[in-house]
Amino acid sequence: MKLILLGAPGAGKGTQAEVICNELKIPAVSTGNMIREALSKGTEMGLKAKSFIDAGKLVPDEVVIGIIKDRLAKDDCANGFILDGFPRTIPQAEALDNMGIVIDRVVDIEVPDEKIASRLSGRRVCKDCGASYHLEYKAPKAEGKCDACGGELVQRKDDEPATVLDRLKVYHEQTEPLKDYYEKKGILRIVEGQEEVADTSALTLKALED
Ligand code: AMP
């Protein structure tokens, strides 16, 4: 299955991508994680992306389209994948179409803007492996430490309140129109984000069935 997870920053796309990845045994592909990894390695692309990420803006289309093209050409994506955080603009969605990739399902996880800021303020990510946690909804077993690799958990700079407002604005202006784009193709399903991660997962998995 080739799947896209849509939703505002903090809607829980990454967490749900992990759940589906385990359930369907297809890789979760997150452009945000790939860009942050490039940034931490200090690659040229990472350095170019830094100012955009820090300001809560989108990295230019041609950069992310290049990244995703290379990633989806890898063998592990042959039987399907979950896209988390891509596409985020209409030109990115068109680029996927132009690559000849036929998406089976788009799930939009909806969380009201009022809830986003508090969700993002509790988010913590592993400095080493990028795994994502939440102080309230998905706490690590040991405080401040990644369950998977023991790395230190930190707050993303772009999860700070001032940047979150910019990211939400960008989401509404540039990413939300994708709902219409995929609705017209008949493959969009809407899931209301629930308080409990497991409840959202149940709804998300169900949205893949019909
Ligand atoms: P995320 O972890 O998905 O919230 O992504 C973090 C940041 O990476 C975003 O705020 C953007 O600056 C950048 N980014 C990730 N995916 C994309 C994309 N598809 N298009 C443009 N910028 C992206």
PDB file of N, CA and C and ligand atoms in Angstrom, residues 8-10 13 30-36 49-61 63-65 68 84-89 92 120 123 156 158-159 163 167 170 175, ligand 1:
ATOM      1  N   ALA A   8      -1.825  18.753  10.245  1.00  0.00           N
ATOM      2  CA  ALA A   8      -1.025  19.885  10.723  1.00  0.00           C
ATOM      3  C   ALA A   8       0.186  19.372  11.499  1.00  0.00           C
ATOM      4  N   PRO A   9       1.201  20.234  11.688  1.00  0.00           N
ATOM      5  CA  PRO A   9       2.311  19.832  12.564  1.00  0.00           C
ATOM      6  C   PRO A   9       1.734  19.511  13.937  1.00  0.00           C
ATOM      7  N   GLY A  10       2.141  18.402  14.521  1.00  0.00           N
ATOM      8  CA  GLY A  10       1.641  18.058  15.857  1.00  0.00           C
ATOM      9  C   GLY A  10       0.355  17.261  15.839  1.00  0.00           C
ATOM     10  N   LYS A  13       1.136  12.621  12.974  1.00  0.00           N
ATOM     11  CA  LYS A  13       1.439  11.843  11.769  1.00  0.00           C
ATOM     12  C   LYS A  13       2.579  10.864  12.005  1.00  0.00           C
ATOM     13  N   SER A  30       9.776   9.909   6.342  1.00  0.00           N
ATOM     14  CA  SER A  30       9.502  11.252   6.852  1.00  0.00           C
ATOM     15  C   SER A  30      10.537  12.228   6.301  1.00  0.00           C
ATOM     16  N   THR A  31      10.064  13.190   5.504  1.00  0.00           N
ATOM     17  CA  THR A  31      11.005  14.180   4.960  1.00  0.00           C
ATOM     18  C   THR A  31      11.602  15.020   6.096  1.00  0.00           C
ATOM     19  N   GLY A  32      10.782  15.311   7.121  1.00  0.00           N
ATOM     20  CA  GLY A  32      11.292  16.082   8.264  1.00  0.00           C
ATOM     21  C   GLY A  32      12.468  15.369   8.915  1.00  0.00           C
ATOM     22  N   ASN A  33      12.317  14.046   9.147  1.00  0.00           N
ATOM     23  CA  ASN A  33      13.415  13.287   9.763  1.00  0.00           C
ATOM     24  C   ASN A  33      14.649  13.264   8.864  1.00  0.00           C
ATOM     25  N   MET A  34      14.419  13.119   7.560  1.00  0.00           N
ATOM     26  CA  MET A  34      15.566  13.048   6.637  1.00  0.00           C
ATOM     27  C   MET A  34      16.316  14.389   6.617  1.00  0.00           C
ATOM     28  N   ILE A  35      15.543  15.477   6.642  1.00  0.00           N
ATOM     29  CA  ILE A  35      16.183  16.801   6.621  1.00  0.00           C
ATOM     30  C   ILE A  35      16.945  17.044   7.924  1.00  0.00           C
ATOM     31  N   ARG A  36      16.323  16.652   9.063  1.00  0.00           N
ATOM     32  CA  ARG A  36      17.019  16.853  10.360  1.00  0.00           C
ATOM     33  C   ARG A  36      18.294  16.012  10.431  1.00  0.00           C
ATOM     34  N   ALA A  49      18.822  23.859   4.359  1.00  0.00           N
ATOM     35  CA  ALA A  49      17.465  23.731   4.915  1.00  0.00           C
ATOM     36  C   ALA A  49      17.323  24.420   6.267  1.00  0.00           C
ATOM     37  N   LYS A  50      18.439  24.605   6.973  1.00  0.00           N
ATOM     38  CA  LYS A  50      18.387  25.052   8.366  1.00  0.00           C
ATOM     39  C   LYS A  50      17.566  26.324   8.585  1.00  0.00           C
ATOM     40  N   SER A  51      17.835  27.350   7.762  1.00  0.00           N
ATOM     41  CA  SER A  51      17.155  28.631   8.017  1.00  0.00           C
ATOM     42  C   SER A  51      15.648  28.486   7.808  1.00  0.00           C
ATOM     43  N   PHE A  52      15.244  27.640   6.855  1.00  0.00           N
ATOM     44  CA  PHE A  52      13.808  27.454   6.606  1.00  0.00           C
ATOM     45  C   PHE A  52      13.165  26.749   7.803  1.00  0.00           C
ATOM     46  N   ILE A  53      13.783  25.666   8.237  1.00  0.00           N
ATOM     47  CA  ILE A  53      13.216  24.888   9.351  1.00  0.00           C
ATOM     48  C   ILE A  53      13.118  25.754  10.599  1.00  0.00           C
ATOM     49  N   ASP A  54      14.198  26.436  10.916  1.00  0.00           N
ATOM     50  CA  ASP A  54      14.218  27.251  12.138  1.00  0.00           C
ATOM     51  C   ASP A  54      13.132  28.322  12.124  1.00  0.00           C
ATOM     52  N   ALA A  55      12.797  28.818  10.929  1.00  0.00           N
ATOM     53  CA  ALA A  55      11.784  29.874  10.831  1.00  0.00           C
ATOM     54  C   ALA A  55      10.372  29.306  10.705  1.00  0.00           C
ATOM     55  N   GLY A  56      10.249  27.979  10.692  1.00  0.00           N
ATOM     56  CA  GLY A  56       8.928  27.366  10.555  1.00  0.00           C
ATOM     57  C   GLY A  56       8.415  27.420   9.125  1.00  0.00           C
ATOM     58  N   LYS A  57       9.336  27.669   8.164  1.00  0.00           N
ATOM     59  CA  LYS A  57       8.930  27.743   6.747  1.00  0.00           C
ATOM     60  C   LYS A  57       9.199  26.413   6.052  1.00  0.00           C
ATOM     61  N   LEU A  58       8.634  26.256   4.877  1.00  0.00           N
ATOM     62  CA  LEU A  58       8.893  25.033   4.123  1.00  0.00           C
ATOM     63  C   LEU A  58      10.221  25.139   3.380  1.00  0.00           C
ATOM     64  N   VAL A  59      10.915  24.034   3.320  1.00  0.00           N
ATOM     65  CA  VAL A  59      12.132  23.936   2.515  1.00  0.00           C
ATOM     66  C   VAL A  59      11.671  23.967   1.042  1.00  0.00           C
ATOM     67  N   PRO A  60      12.436  24.603   0.134  1.00  0.00           N
ATOM     68  CA  PRO A  60      11.965  24.718  -1.254  1.00  0.00           C
ATOM     69  C   PRO A  60      11.595  23.373  -1.887  1.00  0.00           C
ATOM     70  N   ASP A  61      10.540  23.407  -2.695  1.00  0.00           N
ATOM     71  CA  ASP A  61      10.018  22.184  -3.315  1.00  0.00           C
ATOM     72  C   ASP A  61      11.101  21.343  -3.987  1.00  0.00           C
ATOM     73  N   VAL A  63      14.138  20.925  -3.471  1.00  0.00           N
ATOM     74  CA  VAL A  63      15.026  20.209  -2.542  1.00  0.00           C
ATOM     75  C   VAL A  63      14.325  18.951  -2.006  1.00  0.00           C
ATOM     76  N   VAL A  64      13.110  19.110  -1.481  1.00  0.00           N
ATOM     77  CA  VAL A  64      12.410  17.944  -0.918  1.00  0.00           C
ATOM     78  C   VAL A  64      11.994  16.943  -1.986  1.00  0.00           C
ATOM     79  N   ILE A  65      11.657  17.435  -3.167  1.00  0.00           N
ATOM     80  CA  ILE A  65      11.272  16.509  -4.242  1.00  0.00           C
ATOM     81  C   ILE A  65      12.477  15.624  -4.605  1.00  0.00           C
ATOM     82  N   ILE A  68      12.933  12.960  -1.859  1.00  0.00           N
ATOM     83  CA  ILE A  68      11.906  11.913  -1.852  1.00  0.00           C
ATOM     84  C   ILE A  68      12.082  10.986  -3.060  1.00  0.00           C
ATOM     85  N   ASP A  84       5.144  10.567   5.488  1.00  0.00           N
ATOM     86  CA  ASP A  84       4.817  11.401   6.650  1.00  0.00           C
ATOM     87  C   ASP A  84       5.476  12.767   6.440  1.00  0.00           C
ATOM     88  N   GLY A  85       4.655  13.776   6.132  1.00  0.00           N
ATOM     89  CA  GLY A  85       5.227  15.124   5.929  1.00  0.00           C
ATOM     90  C   GLY A  85       5.559  15.427   4.483  1.00  0.00           C
ATOM     91  N   PHE A  86       5.172  14.599   3.580  1.00  0.00           N
ATOM     92  CA  PHE A  86       5.323  14.828   2.137  1.00  0.00           C
ATOM     93  C   PHE A  86       4.129  14.186   1.444  1.00  0.00           C
ATOM     94  N   PRO A  87       3.494  14.833   0.487  1.00  0.00           N
ATOM     95  CA  PRO A  87       3.729  16.198   0.026  1.00  0.00           C
ATOM     96  C   PRO A  87       3.156  17.227   0.989  1.00  0.00           C
ATOM     97  N   ARG A  88       3.677  18.452   0.881  1.00  0.00           N
ATOM     98  CA  ARG A  88       3.185  19.558   1.705  1.00  0.00           C
ATOM     99  C   ARG A  88       2.728  20.730   0.860  1.00  0.00           C
ATOM    100  N   THR A  89       2.894  20.610  -0.453  1.00  0.00           N
ATOM    101  CA  THR A  89       2.420  21.660  -1.370  1.00  0.00           C
ATOM    102  C   THR A  89       1.850  20.960  -2.610  1.00  0.00           C
ATOM    103  N   GLN A  92       4.495  19.616  -4.944  1.00  0.00           N
ATOM    104  CA  GLN A  92       5.084  18.349  -4.461  1.00  0.00           C
ATOM    105  C   GLN A  92       4.171  17.173  -4.806  1.00  0.00           C
ATOM    106  N   LEU A 120       2.452  20.265  20.777  1.00  0.00           N
ATOM    107  CA  LEU A 120       3.844  20.421  20.355  1.00  0.00           C
ATOM    108  C   LEU A 120       4.751  20.795  21.522  1.00  0.00           C
ATOM    109  N   ARG A 123       6.109  17.711  23.053  1.00  0.00           N
ATOM    110  CA  ARG A 123       6.834  16.757  22.205  1.00  0.00           C
ATOM    111  C   ARG A 123       8.328  16.774  22.513  1.00  0.00           C
ATOM    112  N   ARG A 156      12.398  20.025  19.899  1.00  0.00           N
ATOM    113  CA  ARG A 156      12.793  20.588  18.611  1.00  0.00           C
ATOM    114  C   ARG A 156      12.683  22.100  18.676  1.00  0.00           C
ATOM    115  N   ASP A 158      11.897  24.086  16.384  1.00  0.00           N
ATOM    116  CA  ASP A 158      10.693  24.580  15.700  1.00  0.00           C
ATOM    117  C   ASP A 158       9.402  24.201  16.431  1.00  0.00           C
ATOM    118  N   ASP A 159       9.507  23.522  17.573  1.00  0.00           N
ATOM    119  CA  ASP A 159       8.322  23.265  18.403  1.00  0.00           C
ATOM    120  C   ASP A 159       8.131  24.362  19.448  1.00  0.00           C
ATOM    121  N   THR A 163       7.421  29.721  16.890  1.00  0.00           N
ATOM    122  CA  THR A 163       7.559  29.128  15.554  1.00  0.00           C
ATOM    123  C   THR A 163       6.323  28.310  15.187  1.00  0.00           C
ATOM    124  N   ARG A 167       4.260  27.856  11.638  1.00  0.00           N
ATOM    125  CA  ARG A 167       4.095  26.553  10.974  1.00  0.00           C
ATOM    126  C   ARG A 167       2.624  26.269  10.686  1.00  0.00           C
ATOM    127  N   VAL A 170       1.613  28.338   7.664  1.00  0.00           N
ATOM    128  CA  VAL A 170       2.129  27.689   6.456  1.00  0.00           C
ATOM    129  C   VAL A 170       1.275  26.464   6.119  1.00  0.00           C
ATOM    130  N   THR A 175      -0.452  23.592   2.693  1.00  0.00           N
ATOM    131  CA  THR A 175      -0.643  22.134   2.749  1.00  0.00           C
ATOM    132  C   THR A 175      -2.116  21.744   2.727  1.00  0.00           C
TER     133      THR A 175
HETATM  134  P1  AMP B   1       8.221  17.841  10.170  1.00  0.00           P
HETATM  135  O1  AMP B   1       9.115  17.045  11.064  1.00  0.00           O
HETATM  136  O2  AMP B   1       7.495  16.986   9.159  1.00  0.00           O
HETATM  137  O3  AMP B   1       7.287  18.745  10.932  1.00  0.00           O
HETATM  138  O4  AMP B   1       9.170  18.796   9.309  1.00  0.00           O
HETATM  139  C1  AMP B   1       9.987  19.759   9.934  1.00  0.00           C
HETATM  140  C2  AMP B   1      10.375  20.830   8.935  1.00  0.00           C
HETATM  141  O5  AMP B   1      11.082  20.251   7.831  1.00  0.00           O
HETATM  142  C3  AMP B   1       9.206  21.570   8.305  1.00  0.00           C
HETATM  143  O6  AMP B   1       8.709  22.612   9.120  1.00  0.00           O
HETATM  144  C4  AMP B   1       9.856  22.089   7.027  1.00  0.00           C
HETATM  145  O7  AMP B   1      10.706  23.188   7.285  1.00  0.00           O
HETATM  146  C5  AMP B   1      10.745  20.914   6.625  1.00  0.00           C
HETATM  147  N1  AMP B   1       9.997  19.965   5.773  1.00  0.00           N
HETATM  148  C6  AMP B   1       9.676  18.675   6.055  1.00  0.00           C
HETATM  149  N2  AMP B   1       8.983  18.116   5.052  1.00  0.00           N
HETATM  150  C7  AMP B   1       8.857  19.077   4.102  1.00  0.00           C
HETATM  151  C8  AMP B   1       8.218  19.139   2.826  1.00  0.00           C
HETATM  152  N3  AMP B   1       7.558  18.087   2.317  1.00  0.00           N
HETATM  153  N4  AMP B   1       8.297  20.304   2.142  1.00  0.00           N
HETATM  154  C9  AMP B   1       8.965  21.372   2.618  1.00  0.00           C
HETATM  155  N5  AMP B   1       9.565  21.393   3.825  1.00  0.00           N
HETATM  156  C10 AMP B   1       9.520  20.253   4.557  1.00  0.00           C
END
